[in-house]
Tab-separated table of C-alpha atoms and ligand atoms in Angstrom:
chain	number	residue	atom	x	y	z
A	21	MET	CA	10.672	-2.484	-12.537
A	22	SER	CA	8.927	-5.714	-13.463
A	23	ASP	CA	5.518	-5.275	-15.065
A	24	ASN	CA	4.399	-8.744	-16.014
A	25	ASN	CA	0.941	-9.772	-14.929
A	26	ASP	CA	-0.343	-13.298	-14.771
A	27	THR	CA	-3.496	-12.504	-12.803
A	28	GLY	CA	-5.596	-11.414	-15.798
A	29	ARG	CA	-6.156	-7.993	-14.200
A	30	LYS	CA	-6.584	-5.047	-16.548
A	31	ARG	CA	-5.273	-2.467	-14.110
A	32	PRO	CA	-2.374	-2.738	-11.651
A	33	ASN	CA	-2.529	-2.590	-7.859
A	34	ILE	CA	0.072	-0.594	-5.949
A	35	LEU	CA	1.093	-0.602	-2.294
A	36	VAL	CA	2.670	2.501	-0.790
A	37	THR	CA	4.500	1.598	2.405
A	38	GLY	CA	7.071	3.056	4.805
A	39	THR	CA	7.548	4.333	8.337
A	40	PRO	CA	4.761	6.542	9.759
A	41	GLY	CA	5.217	10.139	8.580
A	42	VAL	CA	7.075	9.445	5.312
A	43	GLY	CA	4.069	10.569	3.249
A	44	LYS	CA	2.238	7.359	2.359
A	45	THR	CA	-1.305	8.691	2.613
A	46	ALA	CA	-0.481	12.022	0.952
A	47	THR	CA	1.333	10.277	-1.920
A	48	ALA	CA	-1.240	7.495	-2.346
A	49	SER	CA	-4.122	9.959	-2.551
A	50	LEU	CA	-2.267	11.979	-5.221
A	51	ILE	CA	-1.518	8.776	-7.145
A	52	ALA	CA	-5.191	7.755	-6.943
A	53	GLU	CA	-6.288	11.163	-8.217
A	54	ALA	CA	-3.680	11.396	-10.993
A	55	ILE	CA	-4.216	7.888	-12.316
A	56	GLY	CA	-7.823	7.129	-11.419
A	57	LEU	CA	-7.122	4.295	-8.980
A	58	LYS	CA	-9.163	3.498	-5.881
A	59	HIS	CA	-7.325	4.610	-2.737
A	60	ILE	CA	-7.463	2.353	0.314
A	61	ASN	CA	-6.019	3.926	3.441
A	62	VAL	CA	-5.594	0.670	5.352
A	63	GLY	CA	-5.194	2.381	8.743
A	64	ASP	CA	-8.535	4.139	8.280
A	65	LEU	CA	-10.173	0.926	7.071
A	66	ILE	CA	-9.026	-0.866	10.245
A	67	LYS	CA	-10.570	1.875	12.396
A	68	GLN	CA	-13.815	2.110	10.392
A	69	HIS	CA	-14.445	-1.634	10.549
A	70	LYS	CA	-12.948	-2.132	14.005
A	71	CYS	CA	-10.586	-4.874	12.848
A	72	TYR	CA	-9.426	-5.413	16.408
A	73	ASP	CA	-8.692	-8.543	18.343
A	74	GLY	CA	-8.382	-7.110	21.853
A	75	HIS	CA	-6.088	-4.482	23.325
A	76	ASP	CA	-2.408	-4.573	24.237
A	77	ASP	CA	-2.273	-2.699	27.549
A	78	THR	CA	1.525	-2.572	27.665
A	79	LEU	CA	1.837	-0.923	24.253
A	80	ASP	CA	-1.530	0.837	24.614
A	81	THR	CA	-2.637	-0.202	21.130
A	82	HIS	CA	-5.376	-2.326	19.627
A	83	ILE	CA	-4.323	-5.771	18.458
A	84	LEU	CA	-5.013	-6.117	14.741
A	85	ASP	CA	-7.529	-8.743	13.624
A	86	GLU	CA	-5.613	-9.656	10.469
A	87	ASP	CA	-8.170	-12.192	9.220
A	88	LYS	CA	-10.988	-9.652	9.394
A	89	LEU	CA	-8.893	-7.017	7.611
A	90	LEU	CA	-7.679	-9.371	4.885
A	91	ASP	CA	-11.208	-10.711	4.225
A	92	LEU	CA	-12.474	-7.155	3.910
A	93	MET	CA	-9.652	-6.165	1.575
A	94	GLU	CA	-9.926	-9.342	-0.496
A	95	ASN	CA	-13.530	-8.374	-1.291
A	96	MET	CA	-12.455	-4.853	-2.252
A	97	PHE	CA	-9.693	-6.186	-4.508
A	98	GLN	CA	-12.110	-8.596	-6.162
A	99	GLU	CA	-14.742	-5.885	-6.738
A	100	CYS	CA	-12.157	-3.548	-8.265
A	101	ALA	CA	-10.752	-6.289	-10.503
A	102	ASP	CA	-14.320	-7.067	-11.664
A	103	ASP	CA	-14.774	-3.369	-12.518
A	104	ASN	CA	-11.359	-3.182	-14.249
A	105	LYS	CA	-10.200	-0.668	-11.663
A	106	GLY	CA	-6.815	-0.624	-9.963
A	107	ILE	CA	-6.071	0.021	-6.298
A	108	VAL	CA	-3.466	2.076	-4.489
A	109	ALA	CA	-3.293	1.041	-0.827
A	110	ASP	CA	-1.163	2.610	1.882
A	111	TYR	CA	-0.048	1.077	5.152
A	112	HIS	CA	2.941	1.106	7.506
A	113	SER	CA	3.505	-2.602	7.104
A	114	CYS	CA	3.435	-4.913	4.095
A	115	GLU	CA	4.235	-8.495	5.067
A	116	LEU	CA	0.646	-9.306	6.039
A	117	PHE	CA	-0.791	-8.889	2.534
A	118	PRO	CA	-0.867	-11.710	-0.045
A	119	GLU	CA	1.910	-11.225	-2.600
A	120	ARG	CA	-0.529	-11.754	-5.491
A	121	TRP	CA	-2.446	-8.551	-4.667
A	122	PHE	CA	0.252	-6.092	-5.740
A	123	ASP	CA	2.155	-5.318	-8.932
A	124	LEU	CA	4.296	-2.527	-7.483
A	125	ILE	CA	5.515	-1.804	-3.938
A	126	LEU	CA	6.653	1.766	-3.304
A	127	VAL	CA	8.723	2.204	-0.151
A	128	LEU	CA	8.914	5.883	0.757
A	129	ARG	CA	12.001	7.116	2.616
A	130	THR	CA	12.510	10.348	4.517
A	131	LYS	CA	15.626	11.952	5.984
A	132	THR	CA	15.862	11.790	9.759
A	133	ASP	CA	15.600	15.523	10.490
A	134	ILE	CA	12.556	15.946	8.264
A	135	LEU	CA	10.828	12.882	9.725
A	136	TYR	CA	11.579	14.168	13.243
A	137	ASP	CA	9.721	17.408	12.470
A	138	ARG	CA	6.750	15.601	10.887
A	139	LEU	CA	6.332	13.203	13.814
A	140	THR	CA	6.694	16.045	16.317
A	141	GLU	CA	4.006	17.992	14.478
A	142	ARG	CA	1.814	14.898	14.610
A	143	GLY	CA	2.061	15.000	18.408
A	144	TYR	CA	3.833	11.657	18.841
A	145	SER	CA	5.302	10.963	22.292
A	146	GLU	CA	9.092	11.019	22.533
A	147	LYS	CA	9.104	7.214	22.819
A	148	LYS	CA	6.907	6.667	19.784
A	149	ARG	CA	8.861	9.217	17.787
A	150	SER	CA	12.235	7.618	18.579
A	151	GLU	CA	10.916	4.117	17.785
A	152	ASN	CA	9.770	5.291	14.370
A	153	MET	CA	12.961	7.270	13.702
A	154	GLU	CA	14.990	4.185	14.516
A	155	ALA	CA	12.831	2.068	12.207
A	156	GLU	CA	13.422	4.563	9.394
A	157	ILE	CA	17.193	4.710	9.991
A	158	MET	CA	17.377	0.897	10.077
A	159	GLN	CA	15.276	0.736	6.852
A	160	VAL	CA	12.936	-1.769	8.510
A	161	LEU	CA	10.139	-1.298	5.964
A	162	LEU	CA	12.445	-1.525	2.958
A	163	ASP	CA	13.831	-4.836	4.242
A	164	GLU	CA	10.308	-6.080	5.058
A	165	ALA	CA	9.166	-5.248	1.518
A	166	LYS	CA	12.170	-6.980	-0.073
A	167	GLU	CA	11.609	-10.068	2.064
A	168	SER	CA	7.867	-10.207	1.371
A	169	TYR	CA	7.734	-9.445	-2.383
A	170	ASP	CA	9.730	-10.051	-5.545
A	171	VAL	CA	12.571	-7.497	-5.272
A	172	ASN	CA	11.949	-6.492	-8.892
A	173	ILE	CA	8.640	-4.886	-7.942
A	174	VAL	CA	9.988	-3.061	-4.850
A	175	GLN	CA	10.935	0.581	-5.469
A	176	GLU	CA	12.552	2.832	-2.881
A	177	LEU	CA	11.584	6.498	-3.346
A	178	GLN	CA	12.747	9.603	-1.491
A	179	SER	CA	9.908	11.601	0.071
A	180	ASN	CA	11.448	14.680	1.641
A	181	THR	CA	9.940	17.545	-0.319
A	182	VAL	CA	6.806	18.400	-2.258
A	183	ASP	CA	8.917	18.170	-5.429
A	184	ASP	CA	9.870	14.610	-4.456
A	185	MET	CA	6.194	13.779	-3.985
A	186	ASP	CA	5.198	15.272	-7.357
A	187	GLY	CA	8.056	13.420	-9.057
A	188	ASN	CA	7.043	10.142	-7.401
A	189	VAL	CA	3.446	10.551	-8.565
A	190	GLU	CA	4.586	11.318	-12.113
A	191	ARG	CA	6.931	8.323	-12.142
A	192	CYS	CA	4.165	6.087	-10.878
A	193	LYS	CA	1.801	7.416	-13.538
A	194	GLN	CA	4.278	6.545	-16.271
A	195	TRP	CA	4.786	3.087	-14.781
A	196	VAL	CA	1.003	2.470	-14.742
A	197	GLU	CA	0.672	3.590	-18.378
A	198	GLN	CA	3.469	1.214	-19.357
A	199	TRP	CA	1.918	-1.605	-17.314
A	200	ILE	CA	-1.433	-1.116	-19.035
A	201	ALA	CA	0.230	-1.063	-22.469
A	202	ASN	CA	2.148	-4.277	-21.656
A	203	ASN	CA	-0.934	-6.034	-20.336
A	204	SER	CA	-3.544	-5.124	-22.907
A	205	SER	CA	-4.144	-7.945	-25.298
B	330	DAT	P1	2.135	8.709	6.420
B	330	DAT	O1	0.860	8.325	5.719
B	330	DAT	O2	3.330	8.036	5.852
B	330	DAT	O3	2.071	8.558	7.913
B	330	DAT	P2	1.359	11.417	5.661
B	330	DAT	O4	0.996	11.223	4.232
B	330	DAT	O5	0.243	11.479	6.651
B	330	DAT	O6	2.395	10.260	6.146
B	330	DAT	O7	2.288	12.685	5.751
B	330	DAT	C1	2.731	13.209	7.018
B	330	DAT	C2	2.861	14.717	6.911
B	330	DAT	O8	3.987	15.055	6.122
B	330	DAT	C3	1.679	15.408	6.261
B	330	DAT	O9	1.502	16.650	6.907
B	330	DAT	C4	2.101	15.640	4.831
B	330	DAT	C5	3.603	15.802	4.952
B	330	DAT	N1	4.355	15.229	3.833
B	330	DAT	C6	4.345	13.937	3.475
B	330	DAT	N2	5.169	13.722	2.450
B	330	DAT	C7	5.741	14.905	2.149
B	330	DAT	C8	6.708	15.336	1.195
B	330	DAT	N3	7.280	14.489	0.309
B	330	DAT	N4	7.036	16.635	1.184
B	330	DAT	C9	6.494	17.498	2.047
B	330	DAT	N5	5.586	17.154	2.996
B	330	DAT	C10	5.218	15.879	3.045
C-alpha cells in the first residue's frame, strides 16, 4: 500500500466502499472506534441534509445532489484536517469524491451466498437484491475504485465473517500507525 502524503495532513483519510450489504458501515464504525477517526456514513449524511435533486419515478429513488453533498463533505474534511483528525467515510460508490481526499480505499467483498442472506434480511425486493448481487459478482465497485484512484491505494478485503471484519480493522489500524510514522516530520 502506498502511504505518501503531499497534502500536509497529519492523519490519513480512508474510504470504505463496496456493494450494499458487504459491511461498509459496520467496518467503518469499528475502524473509527479502534483508531479514533471521525466516521462519516455518507448515506446517512445525504438523508440528514436532504442532498436531493428531485426524484426518479422509474427507479423510485431520490436523485443525488452531488454538489450539495461534496460541499458539505469538503467542509467536514477541512475541519478535521484543521483539528489534525482523520476521517473514515463509507459509501456504495466512490467515483464522485475528489481523489485528493483519501489516502486509502478499502473495497469490501462478500461471497454471493452470504450477501444474498444479508440483503434478504435487509428486506430488499428481489429486483434490488439481484441487481446488487450482480454488481458484486461483476466486481463493479472494485473496478470503479481502481479507475478513480491510484491503484496503489486501493485494497480489496474479504468481508464474509466477523473474523474477517476484526482482521480488516486490525490491518487498517496497523496501516494508519505506519502512515502516521511516515508522515510525522
Ligand atoms: P453496508 O454498509 O455495506 O451496506 P452493513 O455494514 O450495514 O453493510 O452490514 C450489513 C449487515 O451484515 C449487518 O447486519 C452487519 C452484517 N455484516 C457486515 N459485515 C459482516 C461480516 N464481515 N461478518 C458478519 N456480518 C457482517
